[in-house]
Every structure is written in C-alpha cells, then in structure tokens.
Amino acid sequence: MQKTEALVPGDQAGAVEEGAEGERESAEPPRYWPLLLVGAAVVPGALLFLLGRWGDAPAVQAWRTVCLAVVVQALPFLLLGTALSGAINAFVPEGLFNRILPRRPALAVPVAGVAGVVLPGCECASVPVANSLISRGVTPAAAFAFLLSAPAINPVVLTATAIAFPGNPAMVLARLLASVVTAVVMGWLWLRFGRAEWLRPVVRHTGHRPGHSRLGEFRRGFQHDFLHAGGFLVLGAMAAATFNVAVPPSVLDTFAAEPWLSVLFLAALAVLLAVCSEAEAFLAASLTGFPPVARLAFMVVGPMVDVKLIALQAGTFGRAFAVRFSAATVVVAVAASVLIGGVLL
C-alpha cells in the first residue's frame, strides 16, 4: 500500500506534464497553415476582383484600388515586424531588455521612446514587436512608448519628410519632437492610469525553451503573429478605402479655411485614411490648402492612430486597451502638434 501511494504523486505529475504538452501543441499554428496563408492572400483579392467585375462604377473601382494599395503598402513592414518579433522571441535572452532599460519605469519610458528610431518600419511592424517586448518582461509603458515612436521617428520616415518638404527642415524637426513627446507622455500616462485588466494576456509561450530548436520557435512565432495581424490589417484597409470613396473632395475645402477646424479635421483624416507612415509626408505635402500646423498634426497622428492600427491593437492587446489608448493618443498627439508646430512653424 505504501508503495502504491508513493507512485500516485508521480502519476499526477506525469499527467500534469502530459496536459501541459497538450496545451503547447494546441497553441501551435494549424498543420496546414501555408494553405490558410495562401487562402487569406487570394480570397480577399478574388472577392474584390469579382466585385469590380459586377460593379463597373468608378466608386467601386476606386474602393478596390485604395484597399489593395493600403494592404500592399503595409504588408512588407508587417512582415518585417512579425519577423523581428519572432527573432526576439527565439534568439534574444530573456533578461536582455530589462538590463538595457533603466530599472525605474518612469525613466525606461523616454529611453524606449527614443529607441524607436532603430526600427525602419511602419505601425504594422511596431505592434507585434511591442507585444514581444511585453511578453519578455519589459514594462508595458515602455513598450507602448516604443510602439508609438518607432513608426514616426525612424530614419526612413524622417528622410521621406525631408524630401516631401524640401527646404523646410523645421517641419522635419517639428515632426520628430512632436512624435517623441507624444510617445513619452502616453507611456507616462499608462504608468499613472493604465490597468493590467485592459490588456489581453499573451497565451502563447515566449522565449527559448531548453531542448527546442530556436529556428522552429522563430517559425512558430512568426506564423502566429503574421496570421493574427494580417487579418486585422485587411479589415482596417477596407475601412480606409470606404472613407476615401465616401467623402467628397469639397469637404476638404470647407475645413481648410478654419485653422482649428483644419487641425482637427486632418487629425481625423489621418485616422481614417490609414496611410503607411513612409507615405504620409507626401500626402501631407499635397494638402497645400491647409496650414502647416494642421499638416503636422496629420503626420504625427497618422503613424500612431489609424483604423488598421486600431484593429491590429485590438487583435493583439484587446479591445478595451485599443479604444482607450487610441483615443488618448489622438488627444496628446494633437496637443503636441499644436504646441510644437506653433513654435517652430
């Protein structure tokens, strides 16, 4: 009897290990994920093609063109972000980020905000990277500061801004400063008012597990993030295309005449258009009827809050987070643009 009882705990431990292994297997991507990926890429395009064939109206053709353009613009940077996220998960030591960032969260936020300059991508790339940083132990406030600053102050975006506004270095400096200020302030606001229950917990394993292939872990992490974020990217692109087709050009002329209304209108336009951050400077430069501060607000708000980014954040962190964080970011970004743009421009 004593021998039988001694074996019970071991049996229970084996069952627990078997259950944990089953949970890990169930969390892995579907077996036929390449077919699902091809279907996700082909089916929306086929539907749009059929829609264009059935409706030859110019509005339908414009909607199809804008939707595909948004997806094609953002897809390479989404690939970059998910690949970087998978690499962080598989190859970066777990405690590296905590050793680099200051121990005090209030100091880690500005450091992470300035560090956004190293990621040459758009907002689609920053969401999965921020998710990986949080899952590796980085304080969410610092990860969110990085999420906001990376698509707005990286060298590609600043170079595009300088090319779009030749002979106007003040616009480049104003965009840099307003974006960094917005990212840092939002990180500090999360430290003060953010709640853990607003974040949907990460369910997949993060970090390297002894005895497992790092390349295999990278592949699984990349598959999970790309398939998850890609669907929300398509939904956001559809919403942006609908706005582009539905709003007549005469509305732009109505708001351009009033300075305050022009700032608010272009900020809202940046949210709805969902243009990639590398292209926003050229679009802002084309809005010659609007004052410089309003165009600055367009370039600061766009990389931080738009419909596809809200969809990506909701899918990654949860709807409760996306709604609150996006609304607060718009307010802070507009205020920073008005203050800094009023001084420099």
Short mmCIF file of C-alpha atoms in Angstrom, two decimals:
data_model
loop_
_atom_site.label_atom_id
_atom_site.label_comp_id
_atom_site.label_asym_id
_atom_site.label_seq_id
_atom_site.Cartn_x
_atom_site.Cartn_y
_atom_site.Cartn_z
CA MET A 1 0.00 0.00 0.00
CA GLN A 2 2.77 2.41 0.82
CA LYS A 3 4.46 1.68 -2.50
CA THR A 4 1.23 2.27 -4.44
CA GLU A 5 0.57 5.53 -2.64
CA ALA A 6 4.12 6.69 -3.34
CA LEU A 7 3.51 6.30 -7.05
CA VAL A 8 0.38 8.46 -7.10
CA PRO A 9 2.14 11.84 -6.92
CA GLY A 10 4.42 10.82 -9.75
CA ASP A 11 1.45 9.75 -11.83
CA GLN A 12 -0.19 13.07 -11.16
CA ALA A 13 2.96 14.92 -12.15
CA GLY A 14 3.11 12.90 -15.37
CA ALA A 15 -0.48 13.76 -16.11
CA VAL A 16 0.24 17.42 -15.48
CA GLU A 17 3.24 17.31 -17.81
CA GLU A 18 1.19 15.50 -20.45
CA GLY A 19 -1.56 18.11 -20.14
CA ALA A 20 0.93 20.94 -20.41
CA GLU A 21 2.41 19.33 -23.50
CA GLY A 22 -1.06 19.04 -24.99
CA GLU A 23 -1.70 22.70 -24.31
CA ARG A 24 1.55 23.63 -26.03
CA GLU A 25 0.63 21.54 -29.05
CA SER A 26 -2.85 23.05 -29.22
CA ALA A 27 -1.36 26.54 -29.12
CA GLU A 28 0.75 25.85 -32.23
CA PRO A 29 -0.45 27.06 -35.65
CA PRO A 30 -2.69 24.76 -37.72
CA ARG A 31 -0.98 21.93 -39.53
CA TYR A 32 -1.88 23.25 -42.97
CA TRP A 33 -1.03 26.87 -42.22
CA PRO A 34 0.59 27.51 -45.65
CA LEU A 35 -2.74 26.73 -47.34
CA LEU A 36 -4.52 29.04 -44.91
CA LEU A 37 -1.99 31.79 -45.63
CA VAL A 38 -2.45 31.40 -49.39
CA GLY A 39 -6.21 31.45 -48.93
CA ALA A 40 -6.01 34.61 -46.82
CA ALA A 41 -3.98 36.27 -49.57
CA VAL A 42 -6.03 35.04 -52.54
CA VAL A 43 -9.64 35.04 -51.32
CA PRO A 44 -9.92 38.79 -50.50
CA GLY A 45 -8.34 39.69 -53.83
CA ALA A 46 -10.66 37.33 -55.70
CA LEU A 47 -13.69 38.82 -53.97
CA LEU A 48 -12.53 42.34 -54.82
CA PHE A 49 -11.97 41.31 -58.43
CA LEU A 50 -15.46 39.84 -58.69
CA LEU A 51 -16.89 42.93 -57.05
CA GLY A 52 -15.15 45.07 -59.63
CA ARG A 53 -16.49 42.91 -62.44
CA TRP A 54 -20.04 43.06 -61.11
CA GLY A 55 -19.92 46.79 -60.45
CA ASP A 56 -18.09 48.86 -63.05
CA ALA A 57 -18.91 52.10 -61.29
CA PRO A 58 -15.87 54.34 -60.71
CA ALA A 59 -16.55 54.31 -56.95
CA VAL A 60 -16.22 50.52 -56.82
CA GLN A 61 -13.01 50.61 -58.81
CA ALA A 62 -11.60 53.35 -56.58
CA TRP A 63 -12.53 51.38 -53.44
CA ARG A 64 -10.76 48.29 -54.77
CA THR A 65 -7.66 50.27 -55.71
CA VAL A 66 -7.38 52.07 -52.35
CA CYS A 67 -7.96 48.88 -50.35
CA LEU A 68 -5.29 46.95 -52.24
CA ALA A 69 -2.90 49.92 -52.08
CA VAL A 70 -3.15 50.13 -48.29
CA VAL A 71 -2.53 46.39 -47.91
CA VAL A 72 0.38 46.37 -50.36
CA GLN A 73 1.96 49.40 -48.66
CA ALA A 74 1.73 47.92 -45.18
CA LEU A 75 2.41 44.23 -45.90
CA PRO A 76 6.22 44.44 -46.26
CA PHE A 77 6.50 46.27 -42.96
CA LEU A 78 4.11 43.83 -41.29
CA LEU A 79 6.41 41.04 -42.47
CA LEU A 80 9.39 42.94 -41.05
CA GLY A 81 7.67 43.44 -37.71
CA THR A 82 6.48 39.85 -37.32
CA ALA A 83 9.91 38.54 -38.34
CA LEU A 84 11.56 40.81 -35.78
CA SER A 85 9.02 39.73 -33.18
CA GLY A 86 9.78 36.06 -33.87
CA ALA A 87 13.52 36.72 -33.69
CA ILE A 88 13.15 38.49 -30.33
CA ASN A 89 11.12 35.57 -29.04
CA ALA A 90 13.55 32.87 -30.16
CA PHE A 91 17.04 34.37 -30.09
CA VAL A 92 17.15 37.28 -27.62
CA PRO A 93 17.98 36.31 -24.00
CA GLU A 94 15.03 36.82 -21.70
CA GLY A 95 16.62 39.38 -19.40
CA LEU A 96 18.39 41.48 -22.06
CA PHE A 97 15.79 44.24 -22.32
CA ASN A 98 15.48 44.62 -18.58
CA ARG A 99 19.26 45.02 -18.38
CA ILE A 100 19.32 47.68 -21.13
CA LEU A 101 16.36 49.76 -19.94
CA PRO A 102 16.55 51.70 -16.67
CA ARG A 103 15.05 49.89 -13.69
CA ARG A 104 12.66 52.73 -12.90
CA PRO A 105 9.68 52.59 -15.31
CA ALA A 106 9.45 56.38 -15.40
CA LEU A 107 12.98 56.52 -16.85
CA ALA A 108 12.51 53.46 -19.09
CA VAL A 109 9.67 55.19 -20.96
CA PRO A 110 11.73 58.03 -22.56
CA VAL A 111 14.59 55.64 -23.33
CA ALA A 112 12.20 53.30 -25.14
CA GLY A 113 10.59 56.25 -26.90
CA VAL A 114 13.88 57.46 -28.31
CA ALA A 115 14.87 53.86 -29.18
CA GLY A 116 12.03 53.81 -31.71
CA VAL A 117 14.45 55.39 -34.17
CA VAL A 118 16.11 52.00 -34.76
CA LEU A 119 13.11 50.20 -36.33
CA PRO A 120 12.73 51.17 -40.04
CA GLY A 121 9.08 50.21 -40.38
CA CYS A 122 5.53 51.45 -40.04
CA GLU A 123 2.88 51.00 -37.36
CA CYS A 124 2.09 47.49 -38.62
CA ALA A 125 5.60 46.41 -37.66
CA SER A 126 5.60 48.02 -34.22
CA VAL A 127 2.55 46.21 -32.80
CA PRO A 128 3.94 42.63 -32.83
CA VAL A 129 7.33 43.90 -31.64
CA ALA A 130 5.74 45.70 -28.68
CA ASN A 131 3.80 42.54 -27.87
CA SER A 132 7.03 40.53 -27.78
CA LEU A 133 8.70 43.12 -25.57
CA ILE A 134 5.85 42.93 -23.02
CA SER A 135 5.93 39.15 -23.03
CA ARG A 136 9.69 39.27 -22.35
CA GLY A 137 9.25 41.32 -19.19
CA VAL A 138 9.50 44.90 -20.47
CA THR A 139 7.13 47.21 -18.63
CA PRO A 140 4.07 47.88 -20.85
CA ALA A 141 4.53 51.66 -20.55
CA ALA A 142 7.98 51.45 -22.18
CA ALA A 143 6.74 49.02 -24.85
CA PHE A 144 3.88 51.35 -25.73
CA ALA A 145 6.23 54.34 -25.98
CA PHE A 146 8.30 52.30 -28.43
CA LEU A 147 5.15 51.25 -30.30
CA LEU A 148 4.17 54.89 -30.89
CA SER A 149 7.58 56.34 -31.66
CA ALA A 150 9.03 53.64 -33.94
CA PRO A 151 6.81 54.32 -36.99
CA ALA A 152 7.09 58.11 -36.58
CA ILE A 153 10.77 58.89 -35.97
CA ASN A 154 12.72 56.17 -37.77
CA PRO A 155 15.25 57.31 -40.41
CA VAL A 156 13.08 56.24 -43.36
CA VAL A 157 10.14 58.39 -42.21
CA LEU A 158 12.29 61.42 -41.39
CA THR A 159 14.06 61.17 -44.76
CA ALA A 160 10.71 60.95 -46.52
CA THR A 161 9.55 64.05 -44.62
CA ALA A 162 12.65 65.99 -45.67
CA ILE A 163 12.09 65.02 -49.31
CA ALA A 164 8.38 65.87 -49.18
CA PHE A 165 9.10 69.29 -47.63
CA PRO A 166 12.30 70.44 -49.40
CA GLY A 167 13.95 73.46 -47.87
CA ASN A 168 11.83 73.17 -44.73
CA PRO A 169 13.92 71.45 -42.03
CA ALA A 170 11.64 72.95 -39.38
CA MET A 171 8.87 70.58 -40.46
CA VAL A 172 11.18 67.56 -40.03
CA LEU A 173 12.27 68.75 -36.58
CA ALA A 174 8.69 69.51 -35.57
CA ARG A 175 7.53 66.03 -36.59
CA LEU A 176 10.41 64.41 -34.69
CA LEU A 177 9.83 66.38 -31.49
CA ALA A 178 6.03 66.16 -31.51
CA SER A 179 6.17 62.39 -32.10
CA VAL A 180 8.70 61.76 -29.32
CA VAL A 181 6.76 63.95 -26.89
CA THR A 182 3.52 62.12 -27.69
CA ALA A 183 5.11 58.69 -27.23
CA VAL A 184 6.75 59.58 -23.92
CA VAL A 185 3.66 61.29 -22.50
CA MET A 186 1.49 58.31 -23.42
CA GLY A 187 3.96 55.97 -21.71
CA TRP A 188 3.83 58.05 -18.55
CA LEU A 189 0.03 58.23 -18.72
CA TRP A 190 -0.10 54.44 -18.88
CA LEU A 191 2.13 54.25 -15.81
CA ARG A 192 -0.27 56.52 -13.94
CA PHE A 193 -3.67 55.40 -15.18
CA GLY A 194 -3.19 52.10 -17.06
CA ARG A 195 -4.69 48.89 -15.70
CA ALA A 196 -3.49 45.35 -16.26
CA GLU A 197 -7.03 44.07 -16.89
CA TRP A 198 -7.24 46.25 -20.01
CA LEU A 199 -4.56 44.09 -21.63
CA ARG A 200 -5.50 40.71 -23.01
CA PRO A 201 -2.92 38.24 -21.65
CA VAL A 202 -0.49 36.62 -24.06
CA VAL A 203 -1.40 32.94 -24.32
CA ARG A 204 1.48 31.61 -26.40
CA HIS A 205 4.83 30.66 -24.94
CA THR A 206 7.54 33.31 -25.21
CA GLY A 207 11.26 32.90 -25.03
CA HIS A 208 13.50 29.98 -25.83
CA ARG A 209 12.74 26.64 -24.18
CA PRO A 210 15.67 24.32 -23.48
CA GLY A 211 15.74 21.35 -25.81
CA HIS A 212 13.76 23.06 -28.57
CA SER A 213 15.04 24.36 -31.89
CA ARG A 214 15.44 28.12 -31.98
CA LEU A 215 14.65 28.15 -35.70
CA GLY A 216 11.47 26.20 -35.01
CA GLU A 217 10.46 28.65 -32.30
CA PHE A 218 11.15 31.54 -34.65
CA ARG A 219 8.99 29.95 -37.35
CA ARG A 220 6.07 29.31 -34.98
CA GLY A 221 6.23 32.83 -33.54
CA PHE A 222 6.37 34.37 -36.99
CA GLN A 223 3.42 32.30 -38.22
CA HIS A 224 1.31 33.17 -35.19
CA ASP A 225 1.93 36.93 -35.34
CA PHE A 226 1.63 37.29 -39.12
CA LEU A 227 -1.57 35.26 -39.49
CA HIS A 228 -3.09 37.03 -36.50
CA ALA A 229 -2.20 40.58 -37.51
CA GLY A 230 -2.74 40.14 -41.25
CA GLY A 231 -6.47 39.66 -40.91
CA PHE A 232 -6.88 42.84 -38.90
CA LEU A 233 -4.76 44.69 -41.45
CA VAL A 234 -7.20 43.71 -44.21
CA LEU A 235 -10.18 44.88 -42.14
CA GLY A 236 -8.53 48.23 -41.49
CA ALA A 237 -7.69 48.64 -45.18
CA MET A 238 -11.33 48.05 -46.11
CA ALA A 239 -12.46 50.72 -43.66
CA ALA A 240 -9.91 53.21 -45.02
CA ALA A 241 -10.98 52.53 -48.60
CA THR A 242 -14.62 53.08 -47.72
CA PHE A 243 -13.83 56.51 -46.27
CA ASN A 244 -11.75 57.51 -49.29
CA VAL A 245 -14.62 56.74 -51.62
CA ALA A 246 -17.47 58.09 -49.47
CA VAL A 247 -16.09 61.57 -48.59
CA PRO A 248 -16.32 64.11 -51.46
CA PRO A 249 -13.33 66.43 -52.14
CA SER A 250 -15.46 69.51 -51.43
CA VAL A 251 -15.40 68.64 -47.72
CA LEU A 252 -11.64 69.27 -47.64
CA ASP A 253 -12.08 72.84 -48.93
CA THR A 254 -14.69 73.57 -46.27
CA PHE A 255 -12.41 72.72 -43.35
CA ALA A 256 -9.20 74.22 -44.75
CA ALA A 257 -10.39 77.78 -44.18
CA GLU A 258 -10.59 77.50 -40.37
CA PRO A 259 -7.24 76.95 -38.53
CA TRP A 260 -8.62 74.99 -35.56
CA LEU A 261 -11.07 73.01 -37.63
CA SER A 262 -8.30 72.20 -40.11
CA VAL A 263 -6.13 70.70 -37.35
CA LEU A 264 -8.95 68.54 -36.02
CA PHE A 265 -10.07 67.56 -39.50
CA LEU A 266 -6.63 66.45 -40.70
CA ALA A 267 -6.08 64.56 -37.44
CA ALA A 268 -9.35 62.69 -38.02
CA LEU A 269 -8.44 62.23 -41.68
CA ALA A 270 -5.13 60.62 -40.70
CA VAL A 271 -7.00 58.12 -38.52
CA LEU A 272 -9.41 57.17 -41.30
CA LEU A 273 -7.08 57.15 -44.31
CA ALA A 274 -4.66 54.63 -42.74
CA VAL A 275 -1.75 55.61 -44.99
CA CYS A 276 1.62 53.99 -44.31
CA SER A 277 3.87 56.28 -42.26
CA GLU A 278 6.50 56.45 -45.02
CA ALA A 279 3.89 57.86 -47.44
CA GLU A 280 2.09 60.26 -45.10
CA ALA A 281 4.61 63.07 -45.57
CA PHE A 282 3.99 63.17 -49.32
CA LEU A 283 0.23 63.20 -48.82
CA ALA A 284 0.56 65.98 -46.23
CA ALA A 285 2.72 68.00 -48.61
CA SER A 286 0.00 67.73 -51.26
CA LEU A 287 -2.57 69.33 -48.92
CA THR A 288 -1.35 72.81 -49.76
CA GLY A 289 -4.62 74.48 -48.80
CA PHE A 290 -4.14 73.59 -45.13
CA PRO A 291 -1.88 75.47 -42.67
CA PRO A 292 1.48 73.90 -41.67
CA VAL A 293 0.33 73.03 -38.13
CA ALA A 294 -2.63 71.06 -39.47
CA ARG A 295 -0.36 69.13 -41.83
CA LEU A 296 2.00 68.45 -38.92
CA ALA A 297 -0.90 67.03 -36.90
CA PHE A 298 -1.72 64.78 -39.86
CA MET A 299 1.84 63.38 -39.87
CA VAL A 300 2.03 62.93 -36.09
CA VAL A 301 -1.37 61.31 -35.58
CA GLY A 302 -1.25 59.02 -38.63
CA PRO A 303 1.63 56.70 -37.61
CA MET A 304 0.21 56.36 -34.08
CA VAL A 305 -3.53 56.00 -34.61
CA ASP A 306 -5.40 54.85 -37.70
CA VAL A 307 -8.15 52.36 -38.40
CA LYS A 308 -5.85 49.50 -39.34
CA LEU A 309 -3.62 50.15 -36.32
CA ILE A 310 -6.65 50.21 -34.01
CA ALA A 311 -7.69 46.87 -35.49
CA LEU A 312 -4.18 45.46 -35.00
CA GLN A 313 -4.04 46.67 -31.40
CA ALA A 314 -7.48 45.25 -30.66
CA GLY A 315 -6.45 41.89 -32.05
CA THR A 316 -3.15 41.86 -30.16
CA PHE A 317 -3.86 43.57 -26.83
CA GLY A 318 -7.66 43.52 -26.64
CA ARG A 319 -10.48 45.90 -27.49
CA ALA A 320 -10.54 47.52 -24.03
CA PHE A 321 -6.95 48.64 -24.49
CA ALA A 322 -7.27 49.73 -28.12
CA VAL A 323 -10.26 52.01 -27.52
CA ARG A 324 -8.80 53.81 -24.51
CA PHE A 325 -5.23 54.01 -25.72
CA SER A 326 -6.09 55.22 -29.23
CA ALA A 327 -8.46 57.93 -28.00
CA ALA A 328 -5.91 59.27 -25.52
CA THR A 329 -3.13 59.14 -28.13
CA VAL A 330 -5.10 61.30 -30.56
CA VAL A 331 -5.65 63.96 -27.90
CA VAL A 332 -1.99 64.02 -26.84
CA ALA A 333 -0.72 63.97 -30.45
CA VAL A 334 -2.93 66.89 -31.49
CA ALA A 335 -1.88 68.92 -28.43
CA ALA A 336 1.83 68.21 -29.05
CA SER A 337 1.48 69.14 -32.73
CA VAL A 338 -0.24 72.44 -31.93
CA LEU A 339 2.27 73.43 -29.26
CA ILE A 340 5.44 72.43 -31.07
CA GLY A 341 4.18 73.40 -34.51
CA GLY A 342 3.07 76.79 -33.20
CA VAL A 343 6.64 77.48 -32.04
CA LEU A 344 8.66 76.01 -34.92
CA LEU A 345 6.34 76.58 -37.87
#
